PDB file of C-alpha atoms and ligand atoms in Angstrom:
ATOM      1  CA  UNK A   1       0.878   4.653 -16.229  1.00 49.00           C
ATOM      2  CA  UNK A   2       0.389   1.583 -14.964  1.00 49.00           C
ATOM      3  CA  UNK A   3       3.656   0.635 -13.085  1.00 54.00           C
ATOM      4  CA  UNK A   4       5.845   2.343 -10.000  1.00 72.00           C
ATOM      5  CA  UNK A   5       7.837   5.338 -10.971  1.00 63.00           C
ATOM      6  CA  UNK A   6      10.733   7.643  -9.808  1.00 52.00           C
ATOM      7  CA  UNK A   7      10.402  11.310 -10.742  1.00 48.00           C
ATOM      8  CA  UNK A   8      11.955  10.274 -13.863  1.00 64.00           C
ATOM      9  CA  UNK A   9      13.551  13.682 -15.702  1.00 69.00           C
ATOM     10  CA  UNK A  10      12.577  12.410 -19.302  1.00 69.00           C
ATOM     11  CA  UNK A  11       9.436  11.302 -18.794  1.00 79.00           C
ATOM     12  CA  UNK A  12       6.922  13.965 -19.378  1.00 73.00           C
ATOM     13  CA  UNK A  13       3.316  12.315 -17.500  1.00 75.00           C
ATOM     14  CA  UNK A  14       5.919  12.486 -14.054  1.00 76.00           C
ATOM     15  CA  UNK A  15       6.891  15.864 -14.924  1.00 78.00           C
ATOM     16  CA  UNK A  16       3.460  16.982 -15.476  1.00 93.00           C
ATOM     17  CA  UNK A  17       1.878  15.502 -12.159  1.00 97.00           C
ATOM     18  CA  UNK A  18       1.300  18.222  -9.330  1.00 97.00           C
ATOM     19  CA  UNK A  19       2.015  15.383  -6.422  1.00 98.00           C
ATOM     20  CA  UNK A  20       5.517  14.439  -8.216  1.00 97.00           C
ATOM     21  CA  UNK A  21       6.464  18.605  -8.140  1.00 97.00           C
ATOM     22  CA  UNK A  22       5.166  18.945  -4.795  1.00 98.00           C
ATOM     23  CA  UNK A  23       7.799  15.991  -3.311  1.00 98.00           C
ATOM     24  CA  UNK A  24      10.382  17.649  -6.358  1.00 97.00           C
ATOM     25  CA  UNK A  25       9.537  21.039  -4.106  1.00 97.00           C
ATOM     26  CA  UNK A  26       7.951  22.627  -7.548  1.00 97.00           C
ATOM     27  CA  UNK A  27       5.148  23.466  -5.875  1.00 96.00           C
ATOM     28  CA  UNK A  28       4.310  24.902  -2.166  1.00 97.00           C
ATOM     29  CA  UNK A  29       2.863  22.739   0.429  1.00 98.00           C
ATOM     30  CA  UNK A  30       1.688  22.517   4.244  1.00 98.00           C
ATOM     31  CA  UNK A  31       3.405  19.876   5.390  1.00 98.00           C
ATOM     32  CA  UNK A  32       2.309  17.635   7.639  1.00 98.00           C
ATOM     33  CA  UNK A  33       4.693  15.212   7.663  1.00 98.00           C
ATOM     34  CA  UNK A  34       7.962  13.746   5.388  1.00 98.00           C
ATOM     35  CA  UNK A  35      10.046  10.211   5.954  1.00 98.00           C
ATOM     36  CA  UNK A  36      12.222   8.670   3.374  1.00 98.00           C
ATOM     37  CA  UNK A  37       8.694   7.473   1.545  1.00 98.00           C
ATOM     38  CA  UNK A  38       6.016   9.701   1.831  1.00 98.00           C
ATOM     39  CA  UNK A  39       4.921  13.082   1.926  1.00 98.00           C
ATOM     40  CA  UNK A  40       1.721  14.602   3.562  1.00 99.00           C
ATOM     41  CA  UNK A  41       0.233  18.056   3.838  1.00 98.00           C
ATOM     42  CA  UNK A  42      -2.796  19.308   3.814  1.00 98.00           C
ATOM     43  CA  UNK A  43      -5.645  19.138   1.351  1.00 98.00           C
ATOM     44  CA  UNK A  44      -6.587  22.721  -0.674  1.00 98.00           C
ATOM     45  CA  UNK A  45      -9.700  22.138   0.117  1.00 98.00           C
ATOM     46  CA  UNK A  46     -10.428  20.481   3.339  1.00 98.00           C
ATOM     47  CA  UNK A  47     -13.324  18.213   3.870  1.00 97.00           C
ATOM     48  CA  UNK A  48     -12.830  17.958   7.213  1.00 97.00           C
ATOM     49  CA  UNK A  49     -11.136  20.562   9.989  1.00 98.00           C
ATOM     50  CA  UNK A  50      -8.255  17.697   9.799  1.00 98.00           C
ATOM     51  CA  UNK A  51      -7.459  17.023   5.835  1.00 98.00           C
ATOM     52  CA  UNK A  52      -4.167  15.505   4.612  1.00 99.00           C
ATOM     53  CA  UNK A  53      -3.561  13.886   1.737  1.00 99.00           C
ATOM     54  CA  UNK A  54      -0.644  11.295   1.977  1.00 99.00           C
ATOM     55  CA  UNK A  55       1.192  10.146  -0.828  1.00 98.00           C
ATOM     56  CA  UNK A  56       4.105   8.147  -1.748  1.00 98.00           C
ATOM     57  CA  UNK A  57       7.655   9.394  -3.183  1.00 98.00           C
ATOM     58  CA  UNK A  58       7.535   7.569  -5.883  1.00 97.00           C
ATOM     59  CA  UNK A  59       4.714   8.101  -8.629  1.00 97.00           C
ATOM     60  CA  UNK A  60       1.611   5.179  -9.042  1.00 97.00           C
ATOM     61  CA  UNK A  61      -1.377   6.705 -10.346  1.00 97.00           C
ATOM     62  CA  UNK A  62      -3.813   4.743  -8.473  1.00 97.00           C
ATOM     63  CA  UNK A  63      -4.232   1.933  -5.888  1.00 98.00           C
ATOM     64  CA  UNK A  64      -5.052  -0.169  -8.911  1.00 98.00           C
ATOM     65  CA  UNK A  65      -2.145   0.660 -10.667  1.00 97.00           C
ATOM     66  CA  UNK A  66       0.119   0.104  -7.750  1.00 98.00           C
ATOM     67  CA  UNK A  67       2.703  -2.627  -8.061  1.00 97.00           C
ATOM     68  CA  UNK A  68       4.483  -2.790  -5.237  1.00 98.00           C
ATOM     69  CA  UNK A  69       2.709  -3.854  -1.932  1.00 98.00           C
ATOM     70  CA  UNK A  70       5.572  -1.785   0.393  1.00 98.00           C
ATOM     71  CA  UNK A  71       3.893   1.531  -0.663  1.00 98.00           C
ATOM     72  CA  UNK A  72       0.811   0.571   1.048  1.00 98.00           C
ATOM     73  CA  UNK A  73       2.144   0.104   3.763  1.00 98.00           C
ATOM     74  CA  UNK A  74       4.284   3.027   3.808  1.00 98.00           C
ATOM     75  CA  UNK A  75       1.673   5.734   3.463  1.00 98.00           C
ATOM     76  CA  UNK A  76      -0.573   3.658   6.185  1.00 98.00           C
ATOM     77  CA  UNK A  77       2.055   3.900   8.456  1.00 98.00           C
ATOM     78  CA  UNK A  78       2.343   7.864   8.118  1.00 98.00           C
ATOM     79  CA  UNK A  79      -1.488   8.169   8.707  1.00 98.00           C
ATOM     80  CA  UNK A  80      -0.878   6.304  11.759  1.00 98.00           C
ATOM     81  CA  UNK A  81       1.675   8.498  13.099  1.00 98.00           C
ATOM     82  CA  UNK A  82       0.332  11.899  11.633  1.00 98.00           C
ATOM     83  CA  UNK A  83      -3.215  10.423  13.436  1.00 98.00           C
ATOM     84  CA  UNK A  84      -0.893   9.922  16.835  1.00 98.00           C
ATOM     85  CA  UNK A  85       0.879  12.979  16.667  1.00 98.00           C
ATOM     86  CA  UNK A  86      -2.554  14.856  16.357  1.00 98.00           C
ATOM     87  CA  UNK A  87      -4.269  12.961  19.001  1.00 98.00           C
ATOM     88  CA  UNK A  88      -6.823  12.547  16.797  1.00 98.00           C
ATOM     89  CA  UNK A  89      -9.578  10.510  18.338  1.00 89.00           C
ATOM     90  CA  UNK A  90     -11.145   9.396  15.336  1.00 96.00           C
ATOM     91  CA  UNK A  91     -10.443   9.583  11.768  1.00 98.00           C
ATOM     92  CA  UNK A  92     -11.449   8.156   8.407  1.00 98.00           C
ATOM     93  CA  UNK A  93      -8.590   7.237   5.812  1.00 98.00           C
ATOM     94  CA  UNK A  94     -10.031   6.732   2.026  1.00 97.00           C
ATOM     95  CA  UNK A  95      -8.405   6.229  -0.851  1.00 98.00           C
ATOM     96  CA  UNK A  96     -10.650   7.451  -4.173  1.00 98.00           C
ATOM     97  CA  UNK A  97      -9.631   4.606  -7.324  1.00 98.00           C
ATOM     98  CA  UNK A  98     -10.554   5.785 -10.425  1.00 97.00           C
ATOM     99  CA  UNK A  99     -12.518   8.600 -12.082  1.00 97.00           C
ATOM    100  CA  UNK A 100     -16.015   8.077 -10.534  1.00 96.00           C
ATOM    101  CA  UNK A 101     -14.519   7.058  -7.392  1.00 96.00           C
ATOM    102  CA  UNK A 102     -13.817  10.039  -7.370  1.00 96.00           C
ATOM    103  CA  UNK A 103      -9.990  10.891  -8.027  1.00 97.00           C
ATOM    104  CA  UNK A 104      -8.904  14.084  -9.381  1.00 97.00           C
ATOM    105  CA  UNK A 105      -5.057  13.924  -8.925  1.00 98.00           C
ATOM    106  CA  UNK A 106      -3.847  10.471 -10.824  1.00 97.00           C
ATOM    107  CA  UNK A 107      -0.443  10.223  -8.002  1.00 98.00           C
ATOM    108  CA  UNK A 108      -2.407   7.883  -5.522  1.00 98.00           C
ATOM    109  CA  UNK A 109      -2.894   9.329  -1.761  1.00 98.00           C
ATOM    110  CA  UNK A 110      -4.884   8.758   1.267  1.00 98.00           C
ATOM    111  CA  UNK A 111      -7.177  10.982   2.388  1.00 98.00           C
ATOM    112  CA  UNK A 112      -6.906  11.294   6.236  1.00 98.00           C
ATOM    113  CA  UNK A 113     -10.235  13.349   7.619  1.00 98.00           C
ATOM    114  CA  UNK A 114     -10.853  14.156  10.793  1.00 98.00           C
ATOM    115  CA  UNK A 115     -12.653  16.876  13.896  1.00 97.00           C
ATOM    116  CA  UNK A 116     -16.089  16.449  12.614  1.00 96.00           C
ATOM    117  CA  UNK A 117     -18.432  13.337  12.941  1.00 95.00           C
ATOM    118  CA  UNK A 118     -17.710  11.423  10.378  1.00 96.00           C
ATOM    119  CA  UNK A 119     -21.247   9.960   8.047  1.00 95.00           C
ATOM    120  CA  UNK A 120     -21.767   6.463   7.113  1.00 96.00           C
ATOM    121  CA  UNK A 121     -22.038   5.248   3.923  1.00 94.00           C
ATOM    122  CA  UNK A 122     -19.989   8.383   2.182  1.00 89.00           C
ATOM    123  CA  UNK A 123     -21.433   9.629  -0.763  1.00 76.00           C
TER     124      UNK A 123
HETATM  125  P1  5GP B   1      -8.498  12.678  -4.982  1.00 73.37           P
HETATM  126  O1  5GP B   1     -10.206  13.973  -5.698  1.00 73.37           O
HETATM  127  O2  5GP B   1      -7.793  12.886  -6.208  1.00 73.37           O
HETATM  128  O3  5GP B   1      -9.257  11.787  -4.301  1.00 73.37           O
HETATM  129  O4  5GP B   1      -8.198  13.927  -4.306  1.00 73.37           O
HETATM  130  C1  5GP B   1      -7.030  14.847  -5.169  1.00 73.37           C
HETATM  131  C2  5GP B   1      -7.012  15.809  -3.818  1.00 73.37           C
HETATM  132  O5  5GP B   1      -5.835  16.902  -3.936  1.00 73.37           O
HETATM  133  C3  5GP B   1      -8.288  16.518  -3.648  1.00 73.37           C
HETATM  134  O6  5GP B   1      -8.866  16.566  -2.072  1.00 73.37           O
HETATM  135  C4  5GP B   1      -8.080  18.300  -3.793  1.00 73.37           C
HETATM  136  O7  5GP B   1      -8.253  19.171  -2.920  1.00 73.37           O
HETATM  137  C5  5GP B   1      -6.424  18.452  -3.660  1.00 73.37           C
HETATM  138  N1  5GP B   1      -5.362  19.220  -4.300  1.00 73.37           N
HETATM  139  C6  5GP B   1      -5.967  19.765  -5.394  1.00 73.37           C
HETATM  140  N2  5GP B   1      -4.984  19.891  -6.157  1.00 73.37           N
HETATM  141  C7  5GP B   1      -4.079  21.181  -5.188  1.00 73.37           C
HETATM  142  C8  5GP B   1      -3.215  21.160  -4.768  1.00 73.37           C
HETATM  143  O8  5GP B   1      -2.459  21.993  -4.898  1.00 73.37           O
HETATM  144  N3  5GP B   1      -2.534  21.527  -3.349  1.00 73.37           N
HETATM  145  C9  5GP B   1      -3.438  21.030  -2.456  1.00 73.37           C
HETATM  146  N4  5GP B   1      -2.459  21.009  -1.182  1.00 73.37           N
HETATM  147  N5  5GP B   1      -4.407  19.988  -2.289  1.00 73.37           N
HETATM  148  C10 5GP B   1      -4.624  19.759  -3.952  1.00 73.37           C
HETATM  149 ZN1   ZN B   2       3.342  11.549  -9.435  1.00 73.37          ZN
END
C-alpha cells in the first residue's frame, strides 16, 4: 500500500485488513489498552505469558512503509504504558517487517512479550 491511510470505506484493501477490522470493532479482541492513536490487544497465539499487540489506528503496512514518524512514537508510548500498568519487570518489543522476517499481518504492529526468560538472539 505504501502510505499511511485512514479507514477509507472505498478502499477494499483496508476493508479486508484484519487489524483495521479490529479498530472498527468488527472483530472481537481482548482489549488491553486504547487511546486516540493506538489499540492494544492480546495476541490470539501467545508466545509468552504476556503477548500484546499494539497497533496504530491509522493503517500503514509495516515499519518500512510508515511515512509519519509520530506513529512510531504513539505505539511505543502505548507499549511503555502497558508495561507500566502490568508492572512488567522485563519485556521485549518486536516488530516483524516483511514476510521473511515473520510478518504475517500487514498492518503495522509491535509485539510486547513478557513473563518468561527471553533468550537472545531471536530466531
Ligand atoms: P506478525 O506475524 O505479523 O508479526 O504478527 C501477527 C500476529 O497477529 C501474530 O502473532 C498472530 O498470532 C496475531 N493474530 C493473527 N490473527 C489474529 C486474530 O484474529 N486475533 C488476534 N488477537 N491476534 C491475531
Ligand atoms: Zn489495517
